[in-house]
PDB file of C-alpha atoms and ligand atoms in Angstrom:
ATOM      1  CA  UNK A1024       0.000   0.000   0.000  1.00  0.00           C
ATOM      2  CA  UNK A1025       1.330   3.420  -0.849  1.00  0.00           C
ATOM      3  CA  UNK A1026      -1.194   6.090  -0.002  1.00  0.00           C
ATOM      4  CA  UNK A1027      -0.578   9.836  -0.112  1.00  0.00           C
ATOM      5  CA  UNK A1028      -2.340  12.021   2.442  1.00  0.00           C
ATOM      6  CA  UNK A1029      -2.881  14.968   0.105  1.00  0.00           C
ATOM      7  CA  UNK A1030      -4.108  17.373   2.786  1.00  0.00           C
ATOM      8  CA  UNK A1031      -3.060  17.300   6.416  1.00  0.00           C
ATOM      9  CA  UNK A1032      -1.975  19.835   9.026  1.00  0.00           C
ATOM     10  CA  UNK A1033       1.084  18.179  10.563  1.00  0.00           C
ATOM     11  CA  UNK A1034       2.262  21.513  11.958  1.00  0.00           C
ATOM     12  CA  UNK A1035      -0.777  21.960  14.206  1.00  0.00           C
ATOM     13  CA  UNK A1036      -0.140  21.481  17.936  1.00  0.00           C
ATOM     14  CA  UNK A1037      -2.153  18.246  18.181  1.00  0.00           C
ATOM     15  CA  UNK A1038       0.330  16.496  15.845  1.00  0.00           C
ATOM     16  CA  UNK A1039       3.528  18.557  15.751  1.00  0.00           C
ATOM     17  CA  UNK A1040       4.674  17.675  19.268  1.00  0.00           C
ATOM     18  CA  UNK A1041       4.584  13.970  18.486  1.00  0.00           C
ATOM     19  CA  UNK A1042       5.542  14.140  14.820  1.00  0.00           C
ATOM     20  CA  UNK A1043       8.041  11.262  14.730  1.00  0.00           C
ATOM     21  CA  UNK A1044       5.498   8.813  16.163  1.00  0.00           C
ATOM     22  CA  UNK A1045       2.741  10.201  13.912  1.00  0.00           C
ATOM     23  CA  UNK A1046       4.920   9.601  10.854  1.00  0.00           C
ATOM     24  CA  UNK A1047       5.917   6.135  12.049  1.00  0.00           C
ATOM     25  CA  UNK A1048       2.285   5.065  12.587  1.00  0.00           C
ATOM     26  CA  UNK A1049       1.399   6.507   9.189  1.00  0.00           C
ATOM     27  CA  UNK A1050       4.122   4.530   7.420  1.00  0.00           C
ATOM     28  CA  UNK A1051       3.043   1.362   9.226  1.00  0.00           C
ATOM     29  CA  UNK A1052      -0.499   1.916   7.897  1.00  0.00           C
ATOM     30  CA  UNK A1053       0.726   2.295   4.293  1.00  0.00           C
ATOM     31  CA  UNK A1054       0.528   6.096   4.144  1.00  0.00           C
ATOM     32  CA  UNK A1055       4.076   7.110   3.293  1.00  0.00           C
ATOM     33  CA  UNK A1056       3.786  10.585   1.714  1.00  0.00           C
ATOM     34  CA  UNK A1057       2.145  13.702   3.019  1.00  0.00           C
ATOM     35  CA  UNK A1058       1.241  17.194   1.909  1.00  0.00           C
ATOM     36  CA  UNK A1059       1.104  19.424   4.965  1.00  0.00           C
ATOM     37  CA  UNK A1060      -1.028  22.464   4.313  1.00  0.00           C
ATOM     38  CA  UNK A1061      -0.365  25.947   5.671  1.00  0.00           C
ATOM     39  CA  UNK A1062      -3.109  28.292   6.824  1.00  0.00           C
ATOM     40  CA  UNK A1063      -1.328  31.465   7.983  1.00  0.00           C
ATOM     41  CA  UNK A1064       2.191  32.956   7.735  1.00  0.00           C
ATOM     42  CA  UNK A1065       3.509  31.081  10.765  1.00  0.00           C
ATOM     43  CA  UNK A1066       2.022  27.715   9.718  1.00  0.00           C
ATOM     44  CA  UNK A1067       3.390  28.215   6.196  1.00  0.00           C
ATOM     45  CA  UNK A1068       6.912  28.648   7.566  1.00  0.00           C
ATOM     46  CA  UNK A1069       6.476  25.632   9.842  1.00  0.00           C
ATOM     47  CA  UNK A1070       5.155  23.523   6.954  1.00  0.00           C
ATOM     48  CA  UNK A1071       8.270  24.286   4.925  1.00  0.00           C
ATOM     49  CA  UNK A1072      10.538  23.509   7.882  1.00  0.00           C
ATOM     50  CA  UNK A1073       8.838  20.153   8.333  1.00  0.00           C
ATOM     51  CA  UNK A1074       9.191  19.379   4.627  1.00  0.00           C
ATOM     52  CA  UNK A1075      12.904  20.042   4.949  1.00  0.00           C
ATOM     53  CA  UNK A1076      13.172  17.562   7.816  1.00  0.00           C
ATOM     54  CA  UNK A1077      11.283  14.642   6.218  1.00  0.00           C
ATOM     55  CA  UNK A1078      11.978  13.562   2.674  1.00  0.00           C
ATOM     56  CA  UNK A1079       8.390  12.529   1.894  1.00  0.00           C
ATOM     57  CA  UNK A1080       6.648  15.500   3.450  1.00  0.00           C
ATOM     58  CA  UNK A1081       5.724  18.209   0.964  1.00  0.00           C
ATOM     59  CA  UNK A1082       4.188  21.584   1.718  1.00  0.00           C
ATOM     60  CA  UNK A1083       1.371  23.765   0.448  1.00  0.00           C
ATOM     61  CA  UNK A1084       1.261  27.415   1.472  1.00  0.00           C
ATOM     62  CA  UNK A1085      -1.596  29.922   1.710  1.00  0.00           C
ATOM     63  CA  UNK A1086      -3.665  32.101   3.977  1.00  0.00           C
ATOM     64  CA  UNK A1087      -6.889  30.311   4.946  1.00  0.00           C
ATOM     65  CA  UNK A1088     -10.116  32.227   4.194  1.00  0.00           C
ATOM     66  CA  UNK A1089     -10.691  32.366   7.976  1.00  0.00           C
ATOM     67  CA  UNK A1090      -7.572  34.564   8.192  1.00  0.00           C
ATOM     68  CA  UNK A1091      -8.351  36.753   5.159  1.00  0.00           C
ATOM     69  CA  UNK A1092      -8.942  39.806   7.343  1.00  0.00           C
ATOM     70  CA  UNK A1093      -5.325  39.696   8.577  1.00  0.00           C
ATOM     71  CA  UNK A1094      -3.765  39.781   5.099  1.00  0.00           C
ATOM     72  CA  UNK A1095      -1.589  42.729   4.095  1.00  0.00           C
ATOM     73  CA  UNK A1096       0.546  43.395   1.027  1.00  0.00           C
ATOM     74  CA  UNK A1097       3.497  42.046   3.017  1.00  0.00           C
ATOM     75  CA  UNK A1098       1.662  38.786   3.720  1.00  0.00           C
ATOM     76  CA  UNK A1099       1.083  38.189   0.019  1.00  0.00           C
ATOM     77  CA  UNK A1100       4.670  39.088  -0.777  1.00  0.00           C
ATOM     78  CA  UNK A1101       6.044  36.577   1.738  1.00  0.00           C
ATOM     79  CA  UNK A1102       3.613  33.934   0.520  1.00  0.00           C
ATOM     80  CA  UNK A1103       4.864  34.337  -3.021  1.00  0.00           C
ATOM     81  CA  UNK A1104       8.417  33.969  -1.843  1.00  0.00           C
ATOM     82  CA  UNK A1105       7.709  30.867   0.288  1.00  0.00           C
ATOM     83  CA  UNK A1106       5.797  29.297  -2.603  1.00  0.00           C
ATOM     84  CA  UNK A1107       9.038  29.121  -4.562  1.00  0.00           C
ATOM     85  CA  UNK A1108      10.643  26.717  -2.087  1.00  0.00           C
ATOM     86  CA  UNK A1109      11.529  23.401  -3.738  1.00  0.00           C
ATOM     87  CA  UNK A1110       9.297  21.338  -1.436  1.00  0.00           C
ATOM     88  CA  UNK A1111       6.202  23.490  -2.008  1.00  0.00           C
ATOM     89  CA  UNK A1112       3.903  21.568  -4.360  1.00  0.00           C
ATOM     90  CA  UNK A1113       0.765  23.743  -4.261  1.00  0.00           C
ATOM     91  CA  UNK A1114      -0.892  26.964  -3.193  1.00  0.00           C
ATOM     92  CA  UNK A1115      -3.487  26.167  -0.550  1.00  0.00           C
ATOM     93  CA  UNK A1116      -5.628  26.138   1.250  1.00  0.00           C
ATOM     94  CA  UNK A1117      -7.501  29.137  -0.101  1.00  0.00           C
ATOM     95  CA  UNK A1118     -11.090  29.845  -1.063  1.00  0.00           C
ATOM     96  CA  UNK A1119     -14.290  30.936   0.640  1.00  0.00           C
ATOM     97  CA  UNK A1120     -15.872  29.891   3.920  1.00  0.00           C
ATOM     98  CA  UNK A1121     -19.380  31.326   4.332  1.00  0.00           C
ATOM     99  CA  UNK A1122     -20.222  28.791   7.039  1.00  0.00           C
ATOM    100  CA  UNK A1123     -18.104  30.408   9.741  1.00  0.00           C
ATOM    101  CA  UNK A1124     -17.657  33.840   8.126  1.00  0.00           C
ATOM    102  CA  UNK A1125     -14.588  34.470  10.305  1.00  0.00           C
ATOM    103  CA  UNK A1126     -13.503  37.112   7.764  1.00  0.00           C
ATOM    104  CA  UNK A1127     -15.765  39.481   5.807  1.00  0.00           C
ATOM    105  CA  UNK A1128     -16.818  37.908   2.509  1.00  0.00           C
ATOM    106  CA  UNK A1129     -15.422  40.721   0.378  1.00  0.00           C
ATOM    107  CA  UNK A1130     -11.987  40.240   1.962  1.00  0.00           C
ATOM    108  CA  UNK A1131     -12.173  36.475   1.493  1.00  0.00           C
ATOM    109  CA  UNK A1132     -12.875  36.992  -2.213  1.00  0.00           C
ATOM    110  CA  UNK A1133     -10.019  39.453  -2.624  1.00  0.00           C
ATOM    111  CA  UNK A1134      -7.501  37.199  -0.876  1.00  0.00           C
ATOM    112  CA  UNK A1135      -8.707  34.144  -2.828  1.00  0.00           C
ATOM    113  CA  UNK A1136      -8.116  36.035  -6.090  1.00  0.00           C
ATOM    114  CA  UNK A1137      -4.590  36.975  -4.946  1.00  0.00           C
ATOM    115  CA  UNK A1138      -3.823  33.296  -4.369  1.00  0.00           C
ATOM    116  CA  UNK A1139      -5.079  32.368  -7.824  1.00  0.00           C
ATOM    117  CA  UNK A1140      -2.793  34.984  -9.363  1.00  0.00           C
ATOM    118  CA  UNK A1141       0.218  33.548  -7.513  1.00  0.00           C
ATOM    119  CA  UNK A1142      -0.628  29.968  -8.552  1.00  0.00           C
ATOM    120  CA  UNK A1143      -0.908  31.054 -12.188  1.00  0.00           C
ATOM    121  CA  UNK A1144       2.327  33.013 -12.050  1.00  0.00           C
ATOM    122  CA  UNK A1145       4.331  30.213 -10.391  1.00  0.00           C
ATOM    123  CA  UNK A1146       2.610  27.415 -12.307  1.00  0.00           C
ATOM    124  CA  UNK A1147       1.468  25.630  -9.143  1.00  0.00           C
ATOM    125  CA  UNK A1148      -1.697  23.600  -8.471  1.00  0.00           C
ATOM    126  CA  UNK A1149      -4.265  25.098  -6.120  1.00  0.00           C
ATOM    127  CA  UNK A1150      -6.124  23.568  -3.150  1.00  0.00           C
ATOM    128  CA  UNK A1151      -9.577  25.087  -2.678  1.00  0.00           C
ATOM    129  CA  UNK A1152     -11.432  25.289   0.623  1.00  0.00           C
ATOM    130  CA  UNK A1153     -15.095  25.915  -0.167  1.00  0.00           C
ATOM    131  CA  UNK A1154     -17.756  25.880   2.494  1.00  0.00           C
ATOM    132  CA  UNK A1155     -21.303  27.022   1.749  1.00  0.00           C
ATOM    133  CA  UNK A1156     -19.972  29.252  -1.022  1.00  0.00           C
ATOM    134  CA  UNK A1157     -20.084  27.016  -4.081  1.00  0.00           C
ATOM    135  CA  UNK A1158     -21.497  29.455  -6.660  1.00  0.00           C
ATOM    136  CA  UNK A1159     -19.220  32.305  -5.576  1.00  0.00           C
ATOM    137  CA  UNK A1160     -16.161  30.014  -5.613  1.00  0.00           C
ATOM    138  CA  UNK A1161     -16.943  28.900  -9.168  1.00  0.00           C
ATOM    139  CA  UNK A1162     -17.496  32.540 -10.177  1.00  0.00           C
ATOM    140  CA  UNK A1163     -14.073  33.631  -8.909  1.00  0.00           C
ATOM    141  CA  UNK A1164     -12.417  30.607 -10.510  1.00  0.00           C
ATOM    142  CA  UNK A1165     -14.028  31.509 -13.835  1.00  0.00           C
ATOM    143  CA  UNK A1166     -12.473  34.930 -13.617  1.00  0.00           C
ATOM    144  CA  UNK A1167      -8.967  34.061 -12.366  1.00  0.00           C
ATOM    145  CA  UNK A1168      -8.155  30.414 -13.034  1.00  0.00           C
ATOM    146  CA  UNK A1169      -7.320  30.445 -16.743  1.00  0.00           C
ATOM    147  CA  UNK A1170      -3.559  30.156 -16.158  1.00  0.00           C
ATOM    148  CA  UNK A1171      -3.842  27.366 -13.568  1.00  0.00           C
ATOM    149  CA  UNK A1172      -3.549  23.794 -14.753  1.00  0.00           C
ATOM    150  CA  UNK A1173      -4.622  21.864 -11.654  1.00  0.00           C
ATOM    151  CA  UNK A1174      -7.376  22.744  -9.206  1.00  0.00           C
ATOM    152  CA  UNK A1175      -8.754  20.550  -6.405  1.00  0.00           C
ATOM    153  CA  UNK A1176     -11.781  21.099  -4.183  1.00  0.00           C
ATOM    154  CA  UNK A1177     -10.611  19.687  -0.853  1.00  0.00           C
ATOM    155  CA  UNK A1178     -12.860  18.130   1.821  1.00  0.00           C
ATOM    156  CA  UNK A1179     -15.653  18.082  -0.712  1.00  0.00           C
ATOM    157  CA  UNK A1180     -19.025  18.609   0.948  1.00  0.00           C
ATOM    158  CA  UNK A1181     -21.156  19.445  -2.081  1.00  0.00           C
ATOM    159  CA  UNK A1182     -23.841  17.484  -3.894  1.00  0.00           C
ATOM    160  CA  UNK A1183     -23.421  15.103  -6.839  1.00  0.00           C
ATOM    161  CA  UNK A1184     -24.707  17.903  -9.103  1.00  0.00           C
ATOM    162  CA  UNK A1185     -22.033  20.262  -7.796  1.00  0.00           C
ATOM    163  CA  UNK A1186     -19.407  17.531  -8.206  1.00  0.00           C
ATOM    164  CA  UNK A1187     -20.411  17.246 -11.857  1.00  0.00           C
ATOM    165  CA  UNK A1188     -19.981  21.006 -12.331  1.00  0.00           C
ATOM    166  CA  UNK A1189     -16.484  20.780 -10.813  1.00  0.00           C
ATOM    167  CA  UNK A1190     -15.577  17.805 -13.016  1.00  0.00           C
ATOM    168  CA  UNK A1191     -16.947  19.466 -16.159  1.00  0.00           C
ATOM    169  CA  UNK A1192     -14.525  22.320 -15.570  1.00  0.00           C
ATOM    170  CA  UNK A1193     -11.639  19.852 -15.466  1.00  0.00           C
ATOM    171  CA  UNK A1194     -11.066  20.236 -11.725  1.00  0.00           C
ATOM    172  CA  UNK A1195     -10.352  17.510  -9.131  1.00  0.00           C
ATOM    173  CA  UNK A1196     -12.176  16.488  -5.953  1.00  0.00           C
ATOM    174  CA  UNK A1197     -10.686  15.296  -2.681  1.00  0.00           C
ATOM    175  CA  UNK A1198     -12.543  13.448   0.086  1.00  0.00           C
ATOM    176  CA  UNK A1199     -11.878  13.280   3.827  1.00  0.00           C
ATOM    177  CA  UNK A1200     -13.161  10.804   6.411  1.00  0.00           C
ATOM    178  CA  UNK A1201     -16.452  12.723   6.372  1.00  0.00           C
ATOM    179  CA  UNK A1202     -17.518  10.425   3.524  1.00  0.00           C
ATOM    180  CA  UNK A1203     -17.552   7.528   6.031  1.00  0.00           C
ATOM    181  CA  UNK A1204     -19.919   9.284   8.471  1.00  0.00           C
ATOM    182  CA  UNK A1205     -23.397   7.837   8.888  1.00  0.00           C
ATOM    183  CA  UNK A1206     -25.133  11.099   7.980  1.00  0.00           C
ATOM    184  CA  UNK A1207     -22.974  11.796   4.890  1.00  0.00           C
ATOM    185  CA  UNK A1208     -25.224  10.266   2.222  1.00  0.00           C
ATOM    186  CA  UNK A1209     -24.920  13.428   0.088  1.00  0.00           C
ATOM    187  CA  UNK A1210     -21.113  13.178   0.114  1.00  0.00           C
ATOM    188  CA  UNK A1211     -21.278   9.478  -0.827  1.00  0.00           C
ATOM    189  CA  UNK A1212     -23.533  10.315  -3.781  1.00  0.00           C
ATOM    190  CA  UNK A1213     -20.987  12.942  -4.829  1.00  0.00           C
ATOM    191  CA  UNK A1214     -18.110  10.443  -4.462  1.00  0.00           C
ATOM    192  CA  UNK A1215     -19.933   7.936  -6.640  1.00  0.00           C
ATOM    193  CA  UNK A1216     -19.811  10.302  -9.654  1.00  0.00           C
ATOM    194  CA  UNK A1217     -16.088  11.162  -9.382  1.00  0.00           C
ATOM    195  CA  UNK A1218     -13.826   9.016 -11.606  1.00  0.00           C
ATOM    196  CA  UNK A1219     -10.557   7.827 -10.084  1.00  0.00           C
ATOM    197  CA  UNK A1220      -8.426   9.967 -12.361  1.00  0.00           C
ATOM    198  CA  UNK A1221      -9.996  13.026 -10.644  1.00  0.00           C
ATOM    199  CA  UNK A1222     -10.291  11.711  -7.107  1.00  0.00           C
ATOM    200  CA  UNK A1223      -7.854  12.190  -4.225  1.00  0.00           C
ATOM    201  CA  UNK A1224      -7.844  11.279  -0.535  1.00  0.00           C
ATOM    202  CA  UNK A1225      -6.950  13.294   2.532  1.00  0.00           C
ATOM    203  CA  UNK A1226      -7.355  13.245   6.290  1.00  0.00           C
ATOM    204  CA  UNK A1227      -7.457  17.031   6.899  1.00  0.00           C
ATOM    205  CA  UNK A1228      -6.069  15.914  10.265  1.00  0.00           C
ATOM    206  CA  UNK A1229      -6.045  16.733  13.156  1.00  0.00           C
ATOM    207  CA  UNK A1230      -9.786  17.060  12.420  1.00  0.00           C
ATOM    208  CA  UNK A1231     -12.505  14.540  11.639  1.00  0.00           C
ATOM    209  CA  UNK A1232     -11.308  10.973  12.208  1.00  0.00           C
ATOM    210  CA  UNK A1233     -13.023   8.563   9.796  1.00  0.00           C
ATOM    211  CA  UNK A1234     -15.302   5.723  10.888  1.00  0.00           C
ATOM    212  CA  UNK A1235     -14.758   3.316  12.584  1.00  0.00           C
ATOM    213  CA  UNK A1236     -12.234   5.515  14.436  1.00  0.00           C
ATOM    214  CA  UNK A1237     -14.426   8.585  14.663  1.00  0.00           C
ATOM    215  CA  UNK A1238     -14.073   8.685  18.433  1.00  0.00           C
ATOM    216  CA  UNK A1239     -10.301   9.117  18.158  1.00  0.00           C
ATOM    217  CA  UNK A1240     -10.175  12.792  19.014  1.00  0.00           C
ATOM    218  CA  UNK A1241      -7.025  13.667  17.112  1.00  0.00           C
ATOM    219  CA  UNK A1242      -7.130  12.418  13.533  1.00  0.00           C
ATOM    220  CA  UNK A1243      -3.782  11.498  11.939  1.00  0.00           C
ATOM    221  CA  UNK A1244      -2.519  10.297   8.538  1.00  0.00           C
ATOM    222  CA  UNK A1245      -2.485   6.614   9.615  1.00  0.00           C
ATOM    223  CA  UNK A1246      -6.287   6.726   9.641  1.00  0.00           C
ATOM    224  CA  UNK A1247      -6.428   7.553   5.913  1.00  0.00           C
ATOM    225  CA  UNK A1248      -6.536   3.816   5.272  1.00  0.00           C
ATOM    226  CA  UNK A1249     -10.110   3.673   6.622  1.00  0.00           C
ATOM    227  CA  UNK A1250     -11.314   6.285   4.125  1.00  0.00           C
ATOM    228  CA  UNK A1251      -9.502   4.418   1.347  1.00  0.00           C
ATOM    229  CA  UNK A1252     -11.156   1.115   2.297  1.00  0.00           C
ATOM    230  CA  UNK A1253     -14.558   2.755   2.506  1.00  0.00           C
ATOM    231  CA  UNK A1254     -14.314   4.411  -0.913  1.00  0.00           C
ATOM    232  CA  UNK A1255     -12.859   1.299  -2.570  1.00  0.00           C
ATOM    233  CA  UNK A1256     -15.924  -0.584  -1.369  1.00  0.00           C
ATOM    234  CA  UNK A1257     -18.239   2.204  -2.521  1.00  0.00           C
ATOM    235  CA  UNK A1258     -16.644   1.952  -5.965  1.00  0.00           C
ATOM    236  CA  UNK A1259     -16.869  -1.861  -5.881  1.00  0.00           C
ATOM    237  CA  UNK A1260     -13.108  -2.160  -6.256  1.00  0.00           C
ATOM    238  CA  UNK A1261     -10.275  -4.136  -4.821  1.00  0.00           C
ATOM    239  CA  UNK A1262      -8.456  -1.924  -2.268  1.00  0.00           C
ATOM    240  CA  UNK A1263      -5.041  -2.336  -3.935  1.00  0.00           C
ATOM    241  CA  UNK A1264      -6.356  -1.306  -7.362  1.00  0.00           C
ATOM    242  CA  UNK A1265      -8.214   1.638  -5.855  1.00  0.00           C
ATOM    243  CA  UNK A1266      -5.152   2.891  -3.974  1.00  0.00           C
ATOM    244  CA  UNK A1267      -2.937   2.486  -7.017  1.00  0.00           C
ATOM    245  CA  UNK A1268      -5.323   4.618  -9.084  1.00  0.00           C
ATOM    246  CA  UNK A1269      -5.824   7.462  -6.595  1.00  0.00           C
ATOM    247  CA  UNK A1270      -2.114   7.570  -5.752  1.00  0.00           C
ATOM    248  CA  UNK A1271      -1.308   7.904  -9.459  1.00  0.00           C
ATOM    249  CA  UNK A1272      -3.853  10.743  -9.687  1.00  0.00           C
ATOM    250  CA  UNK A1273      -2.309  12.489  -6.662  1.00  0.00           C
ATOM    251  CA  UNK A1274       1.259  12.117  -7.945  1.00  0.00           C
ATOM    252  CA  UNK A1275       0.381  13.588 -11.302  1.00  0.00           C
ATOM    253  CA  UNK A1276      -1.630  16.403  -9.729  1.00  0.00           C
ATOM    254  CA  UNK A1277       1.128  17.547  -7.359  1.00  0.00           C
ATOM    255  CA  UNK A1278       3.997  16.451  -9.616  1.00  0.00           C
ATOM    256  CA  UNK A1279       5.393  14.163  -6.909  1.00  0.00           C
ATOM    257  CA  UNK A1280       7.452  11.531  -8.663  1.00  0.00           C
TER     258      UNK A1280
HETATM  259 ZN1   ZN B 798     -10.246  23.314   4.456  1.00  0.00          ZN
HETATM  260 ZN1   ZN B 799      -7.291  21.821   5.870  1.00  0.00          ZN
END
């Protein structure tokens, strides 16, 4: 088994203090590569440091929409500089979160657009965080995404119809352990329409442990195997074939060879 956790937050306190053991348990579970995703200037720097320490940890850098209100010209400038580090494989996570509305929507949109410009300029894939803002996210992508080759909607929580819109635009979709939750029928219907050459897996840890480990308070990359098993079954596939396909998709997307 050779799974890639395409979206985790290994720099967050819940995991960072115990990182060697977290990585060891992950390897033992067949998850041997990780993309740790930054959410603010400090986390971006920490993500890069971690990627320098572990060969198979890669980094993505961005300012999360929750933090949009803190962004200055200097923040964007530093982001652009960090994004040029050799272990940075994507800009993310960026987008719109109208569920929490921690930052004013107009600022979220502006900061999202700035990220899209950087991704286009540096020829990097982009990881989208979209919560209760589907139409607006698509609108901004229509305006700014023409120079970006690879776009993924992470922790997809939309409907099958919305998944089809995303796929029609040539974008990718990534699922977390949420798809295993009892009340996630909508997400399962969405997953059933996504072909494996557009589908990726992630934990988004330390949040949201998948079933049957949902009670484990701190999620970690080792638990990705449960989401993989669940989706392989949903697709009526052998686990090994399923993992091989989604890992190939993830490698090509992030250019991890
Ligand atoms: Zn997110
Ligand atoms: Zn995340």
